[in-house]
Amino acid sequence: MRALWSGVLQFGLVVLPVKLFSATEEHRVRLREVHAADGGRVQHRRFCEAEDREIPYEEVGRGWELPDGRLVPLGDQDLARLPLASRHVVSVLGFVPWQDIDPISFSRPYYVGPDGPPAERPYALLVEALARSGQVGVCKVAVRSRERIALLRPRHGILILHTLLWQDELRDPGDLAPSAPVTDRELELAEVLMRELPGVGVGQLRDEYRQALEELVAAKLSGDELAAPPEPVPAVDLMAALQESVRAARAHQGG
C-alpha cells in the first residue's frame, strides 16, 4: 500500500514517526453519463474563464475564493507553509471509553503504521495499552486538505485512525421521531422476535447490486422482460404481523 500521509504520533511526551494508509476501498458501480435523448456520451471539460479556452488537467490548480469573488491561487509550496500543527502531527488529546462515541460521527478509517524501527516499540506499547484499557484516543489530524477530529483504536495488533465528522456537520433530524405509542405486549413480541431471528455473519454478506445491474443490461439488450422482486407490504395489524413473524422464525430455527 502507498502511504497517503506521514508525520508523527504524539501522546504525552512520547513521539513516534507514523504513516497513514487507506483502510478501505469502495467497489462502486459507475454508470456513464449519457444524453438521454440519443444515448451519446456526455463529456466534462476544464474551461478557463479568463482565457476562454479548454485547458489540460496539468494546468489545473487550486485557489481560495474571497468574498468579492476574486481567487487567490494556492500551490503546493503555499500549502506546505500552512501554519497548522495537525498537518504533520497526530496529537492525542485524551482518552475516552469506546462506547461513548456515537457511530453517526464516523467518517473514514486509516491504518496507522510505524515509520521505521525506532517507532516500533512505542507503537506496540500504545496498541497494547489501548487494548487493555478499552478506551480510544481522541486526536486531531489534517488529512486530504481537511482538519479532522479522530479516534485512535487498536485492531488485530495495529492502530486504526478513524476520522469523525465535526458536530456542525451532523444534520438535525427535525421531527422524524414518531409520536405513536406502543403497548407492552407489542414490545414483548418484538423482543421475542429479535431473539428468535438467526444471527448475521456480516463477513458472509455480498453486494448483489452489480449482478442485478448486469442482468438488467442483458435483458435490455435482448429485449427480454425482468420479473420484479416482490416488495414487502406494510403491516395493517402490527400484533398479527409480530406473532406471525415469531412463528416463522421458530419454524425456520426448527429446520
CSV table of C-alpha atoms in Angstrom, one decimal:
chain,number,residue,atom,x,y,z
A,1,MET,CA,0.0,0.0,0.0
A,2,ARG,CA,1.1,3.6,-0.7
A,3,ALA,CA,1.1,5.9,2.3
A,4,LEU,CA,-1.1,9.0,1.9
A,5,TRP,CA,0.2,10.8,5.0
A,6,SER,CA,3.4,10.8,7.0
A,7,GLY,CA,4.3,12.6,10.2
A,8,VAL,CA,4.4,11.8,13.9
A,9,LEU,CA,2.0,10.5,16.5
A,10,GLN,CA,2.3,12.2,19.9
A,11,PHE,CA,0.8,11.2,23.2
A,12,GLY,CA,2.2,13.0,26.2
A,13,LEU,CA,6.0,13.3,25.7
A,14,VAL,CA,6.1,10.1,23.6
A,15,VAL,CA,6.5,10.9,19.9
A,16,LEU,CA,6.8,8.3,17.2
A,17,PRO,CA,7.0,8.6,13.4
A,18,VAL,CA,4.0,7.1,11.6
A,19,LYS,CA,2.4,6.7,8.2
A,20,LEU,CA,-1.3,6.6,7.3
A,21,PHE,CA,-2.8,4.2,4.7
A,22,SER,CA,-6.3,4.0,3.4
A,23,ALA,CA,-8.0,1.1,5.3
A,24,THR,CA,-11.0,0.7,2.9
A,25,GLU,CA,-11.8,0.9,-0.8
A,26,GLU,CA,-15.4,1.1,-2.1
A,27,HIS,CA,-16.3,-1.1,-5.0
A,28,ARG,CA,-18.7,1.3,-6.7
A,29,VAL,CA,-20.7,0.6,-9.8
A,30,ARG,CA,-20.0,3.6,-12.1
A,31,LEU,CA,-22.6,4.4,-14.7
A,32,ARG,CA,-21.6,6.6,-17.6
A,33,GLU,CA,-23.3,9.9,-18.2
A,34,VAL,CA,-25.3,9.9,-21.5
A,35,HIS,CA,-27.5,12.3,-23.3
A,36,ALA,CA,-31.0,11.0,-22.5
A,37,ALA,CA,-32.3,12.0,-26.0
A,38,ASP,CA,-29.9,10.0,-28.1
A,39,GLY,CA,-27.6,8.0,-25.8
A,40,GLY,CA,-24.5,10.0,-26.7
A,41,ARG,CA,-21.6,10.2,-24.1
A,42,VAL,CA,-21.5,13.4,-22.0
A,43,GLN,CA,-18.1,15.0,-21.6
A,44,HIS,CA,-17.0,17.3,-18.9
A,45,ARG,CA,-14.2,19.7,-19.9
A,46,ARG,CA,-11.9,22.0,-17.9
A,47,PHE,CA,-12.5,25.5,-19.2
A,48,CYS,CA,-10.6,28.7,-18.2
A,49,GLU,CA,-12.9,31.7,-18.0
A,50,ALA,CA,-10.0,34.2,-18.2
A,51,GLU,CA,-8.6,32.8,-21.5
A,52,ASP,CA,-11.8,31.5,-22.9
A,53,ARG,CA,-10.3,28.1,-23.8
A,54,GLU,CA,-10.2,24.5,-22.7
A,55,ILE,CA,-7.1,23.6,-20.6
A,56,PRO,CA,-5.4,20.2,-19.8
A,57,TYR,CA,-5.5,18.7,-16.4
A,58,GLU,CA,-1.8,19.5,-15.8
A,59,GLU,CA,-2.7,23.3,-15.8
A,60,VAL,CA,-5.4,22.9,-13.2
A,61,GLY,CA,-4.5,24.3,-9.7
A,62,ARG,CA,-6.4,25.3,-6.6
A,63,GLY,CA,-7.4,28.7,-5.2
A,64,TRP,CA,-9.3,30.4,-2.3
A,65,GLU,CA,-12.3,32.4,-3.2
A,66,LEU,CA,-12.6,35.8,-1.5
A,67,PRO,CA,-16.0,37.3,-0.6
A,68,ASP,CA,-15.8,39.6,-3.6
A,69,GLY,CA,-15.4,36.7,-5.9
A,70,ARG,CA,-11.6,37.1,-6.6
A,71,LEU,CA,-9.5,33.9,-6.4
A,72,VAL,CA,-6.2,33.6,-4.7
A,73,PRO,CA,-4.1,30.8,-6.2
A,74,LEU,CA,-2.6,28.3,-3.7
A,75,GLY,CA,0.1,26.0,-4.9
A,76,ASP,CA,1.7,23.0,-3.2
A,77,GLN,CA,4.5,25.3,-1.8
A,78,ASP,CA,2.0,27.6,-0.3
A,79,LEU,CA,0.1,24.8,1.4
A,80,ALA,CA,3.4,23.3,2.7
A,81,ARG,CA,3.7,26.5,4.8
A,82,LEU,CA,0.2,26.2,6.2
A,83,PRO,CA,0.5,27.2,9.9
A,84,LEU,CA,-1.4,24.1,11.2
A,85,ALA,CA,0.2,21.7,13.7
A,86,SER,CA,-2.1,18.8,12.7
A,87,ARG,CA,-0.7,18.8,9.1
A,88,HIS,CA,2.2,16.6,10.3
A,89,VAL,CA,1.2,15.6,13.8
A,90,VAL,CA,-1.5,13.2,15.1
A,91,SER,CA,-1.9,14.7,18.5
A,92,VAL,CA,-3.6,12.6,21.1
A,93,LEU,CA,-5.7,15.0,23.2
A,94,GLY,CA,-7.1,12.4,25.7
A,95,PHE,CA,-8.8,9.1,26.1
A,96,VAL,CA,-12.5,8.2,26.4
A,97,PRO,CA,-14.5,4.9,26.6
A,98,TRP,CA,-15.2,3.4,23.1
A,99,GLN,CA,-18.9,3.2,23.9
A,100,ASP,CA,-19.1,7.0,24.4
A,101,ILE,CA,-18.6,7.6,20.7
A,102,ASP,CA,-21.8,7.9,18.6
A,103,PRO,CA,-21.3,6.0,15.4
A,104,ILE,CA,-23.2,8.7,13.4
A,105,SER,CA,-19.9,10.7,13.6
A,106,PHE,CA,-17.8,8.1,11.9
A,107,SER,CA,-16.2,9.2,8.6
A,108,ARG,CA,-13.2,7.3,7.2
A,109,PRO,CA,-10.7,4.7,8.7
A,110,TYR,CA,-7.0,4.7,8.1
A,111,TYR,CA,-4.3,2.1,9.1
A,112,VAL,CA,-1.5,3.6,11.1
A,113,GLY,CA,1.9,2.1,10.6
A,114,PRO,CA,5.2,2.7,12.4
A,115,ASP,CA,7.7,4.6,10.3
A,116,GLY,CA,11.0,2.9,10.9
A,117,PRO,CA,12.4,0.6,13.6
A,118,PRO,CA,12.7,3.3,16.4
A,119,ALA,CA,8.9,3.7,16.3
A,120,GLU,CA,8.1,0.1,16.7
A,121,ARG,CA,8.4,-0.2,20.5
A,122,PRO,CA,6.3,2.9,21.4
A,123,TYR,CA,3.8,1.8,18.7
A,124,ALA,CA,3.4,-1.7,20.2
A,125,LEU,CA,3.1,-0.1,23.7
A,126,LEU,CA,0.3,2.2,22.6
A,127,VAL,CA,-1.5,-0.7,20.9
A,128,GLU,CA,-1.4,-2.9,24.0
A,129,ALA,CA,-2.3,0.0,26.4
A,130,LEU,CA,-5.4,0.9,24.4
A,131,ALA,CA,-6.4,-2.8,24.1
A,132,ARG,CA,-6.1,-3.3,27.9
A,133,SER,CA,-7.9,-0.1,28.8
A,134,GLY,CA,-10.9,-0.5,26.4
A,135,GLN,CA,-10.5,3.2,25.6
A,136,VAL,CA,-9.8,5.1,22.4
A,137,GLY,CA,-7.6,8.1,21.9
A,138,VAL,CA,-9.2,11.4,20.8
A,139,CYS,CA,-6.9,13.1,18.2
A,140,LYS,CA,-6.7,15.9,15.7
A,141,VAL,CA,-5.2,15.4,12.3
A,142,ALA,CA,-5.2,17.1,8.9
A,143,VAL,CA,-5.8,14.6,6.0
A,144,ARG,CA,-6.8,15.4,2.4
A,145,SER,CA,-7.0,19.2,2.9
A,146,ARG,CA,-9.2,18.9,6.0
A,147,GLU,CA,-8.5,19.0,9.7
A,148,ARG,CA,-10.5,16.3,11.5
A,149,ILE,CA,-11.1,15.1,15.0
A,150,ALA,CA,-10.3,11.4,15.0
A,151,LEU,CA,-10.2,8.2,17.2
A,152,LEU,CA,-7.2,6.1,17.7
A,153,ARG,CA,-8.0,2.5,18.5
A,154,PRO,CA,-6.4,-1.0,18.3
A,155,ARG,CA,-7.5,-3.7,15.9
A,156,HIS,CA,-5.7,-7.0,15.4
A,157,GLY,CA,-2.5,-5.7,16.8
A,158,ILE,CA,-2.3,-2.5,14.8
A,159,LEU,CA,-3.7,1.0,15.2
A,160,ILE,CA,-6.7,2.4,13.3
A,161,LEU,CA,-7.2,6.1,13.0
A,162,HIS,CA,-10.9,6.7,12.4
A,163,THR,CA,-11.8,10.3,11.4
A,164,LEU,CA,-15.0,11.8,12.7
A,165,LEU,CA,-17.4,14.4,11.4
A,166,TRP,CA,-17.5,17.7,13.2
A,167,GLN,CA,-20.6,18.3,15.3
A,168,ASP,CA,-21.8,21.1,12.9
A,169,GLU,CA,-21.6,18.5,10.0
A,170,LEU,CA,-24.3,16.4,11.7
A,171,ARG,CA,-27.8,17.2,10.5
A,172,ASP,CA,-30.7,17.9,12.9
A,173,PRO,CA,-33.3,15.1,12.3
A,174,GLY,CA,-36.1,17.5,13.0
A,175,ASP,CA,-39.5,15.9,13.7
A,176,LEU,CA,-38.7,12.5,12.3
A,177,ALA,CA,-39.3,10.7,15.6
A,178,PRO,CA,-42.8,9.2,15.6
A,179,SER,CA,-45.3,10.1,18.3
A,180,ALA,CA,-47.4,6.9,18.1
A,181,PRO,CA,-47.4,4.9,21.4
A,182,VAL,CA,-46.6,1.2,21.6
A,183,THR,CA,-48.0,-1.4,24.0
A,184,ASP,CA,-46.1,-3.6,26.5
A,185,ARG,CA,-47.3,-6.7,24.6
A,186,GLU,CA,-46.0,-5.3,21.3
A,187,LEU,CA,-42.6,-4.7,22.9
A,188,GLU,CA,-42.5,-8.2,24.4
A,189,LEU,CA,-43.3,-9.7,21.0
A,190,ALA,CA,-40.7,-7.5,19.3
A,191,GLU,CA,-38.0,-8.7,21.8
A,192,VAL,CA,-39.0,-12.3,21.3
A,193,LEU,CA,-38.7,-11.9,17.5
A,194,MET,CA,-35.2,-10.3,18.0
A,195,ARG,CA,-34.1,-13.3,20.0
A,196,GLU,CA,-35.6,-15.9,17.6
A,197,LEU,CA,-34.2,-14.4,14.3
A,198,PRO,CA,-30.9,-16.0,13.4
A,199,GLY,CA,-27.6,-14.2,13.9
A,200,VAL,CA,-26.0,-12.4,10.9
A,201,GLY,CA,-22.4,-13.0,9.7
A,202,VAL,CA,-21.6,-9.6,8.2
A,203,GLY,CA,-18.5,-11.0,6.6
A,204,GLN,CA,-20.6,-13.5,4.6
A,205,LEU,CA,-22.9,-10.9,3.0
A,206,ARG,CA,-22.2,-9.9,-0.6
A,207,ASP,CA,-23.1,-6.9,-2.7
A,208,GLU,CA,-25.6,-8.1,-5.3
A,209,TYR,CA,-26.3,-4.7,-7.0
A,210,ARG,CA,-23.7,-5.2,-9.8
A,211,GLN,CA,-25.1,-8.6,-10.6
A,212,ALA,CA,-28.6,-7.2,-10.8
A,213,LEU,CA,-27.4,-4.3,-12.9
A,214,GLU,CA,-25.7,-6.8,-15.4
A,215,GLU,CA,-29.0,-8.8,-15.6
A,216,LEU,CA,-30.9,-5.6,-16.3
A,217,VAL,CA,-28.4,-4.6,-19.1
A,218,ALA,CA,-28.6,-8.1,-20.6
A,219,ALA,CA,-32.4,-8.0,-20.6
A,220,LYS,CA,-32.4,-4.5,-22.2
A,221,LEU,CA,-30.1,-5.7,-25.0
A,222,SER,CA,-32.1,-8.8,-25.7
A,223,GLY,CA,-35.5,-7.2,-25.3
A,224,ASP,CA,-36.5,-9.5,-22.5
A,225,GLU,CA,-38.6,-8.6,-19.5
A,226,LEU,CA,-37.2,-9.0,-16.0
A,227,ALA,CA,-39.5,-10.1,-13.2
A,228,ALA,CA,-39.6,-7.5,-10.5
A,229,PRO,CA,-38.8,-8.9,-7.0
A,230,PRO,CA,-41.8,-8.8,-4.6
A,231,GLU,CA,-42.0,-5.7,-2.4
A,232,PRO,CA,-42.8,-6.0,1.3
A,233,VAL,CA,-46.2,-4.7,2.2
A,234,PRO,CA,-46.6,-2.6,5.4
A,235,ALA,CA,-48.5,-4.5,8.2
A,236,VAL,CA,-52.0,-3.4,8.8
A,237,ASP,CA,-52.3,-5.3,12.1
A,238,LEU,CA,-49.0,-4.9,14.0
A,239,MET,CA,-49.7,-7.6,16.6
A,240,ALA,CA,-50.7,-10.1,13.9
A,241,ALA,CA,-47.5,-9.4,12.0
A,242,LEU,CA,-45.4,-9.8,15.1
A,243,GLN,CA,-47.0,-13.1,16.0
A,244,GLU,CA,-46.6,-14.5,12.5
A,245,SER,CA,-43.0,-13.3,12.4
A,246,VAL,CA,-42.2,-15.1,15.6
A,247,ARG,CA,-43.9,-18.3,14.4
A,248,ALA,CA,-42.0,-18.2,11.1
A,249,ALA,CA,-38.7,-17.6,12.9
A,250,ARG,CA,-39.2,-20.5,15.2
A,251,ALA,CA,-40.2,-22.8,12.3
A,252,HIS,CA,-37.0,-21.7,10.4
A,253,GLN,CA,-34.9,-22.5,13.5
A,254,GLY,CA,-36.5,-25.9,13.8
A,255,GLY,CA,-35.4,-26.7,10.3
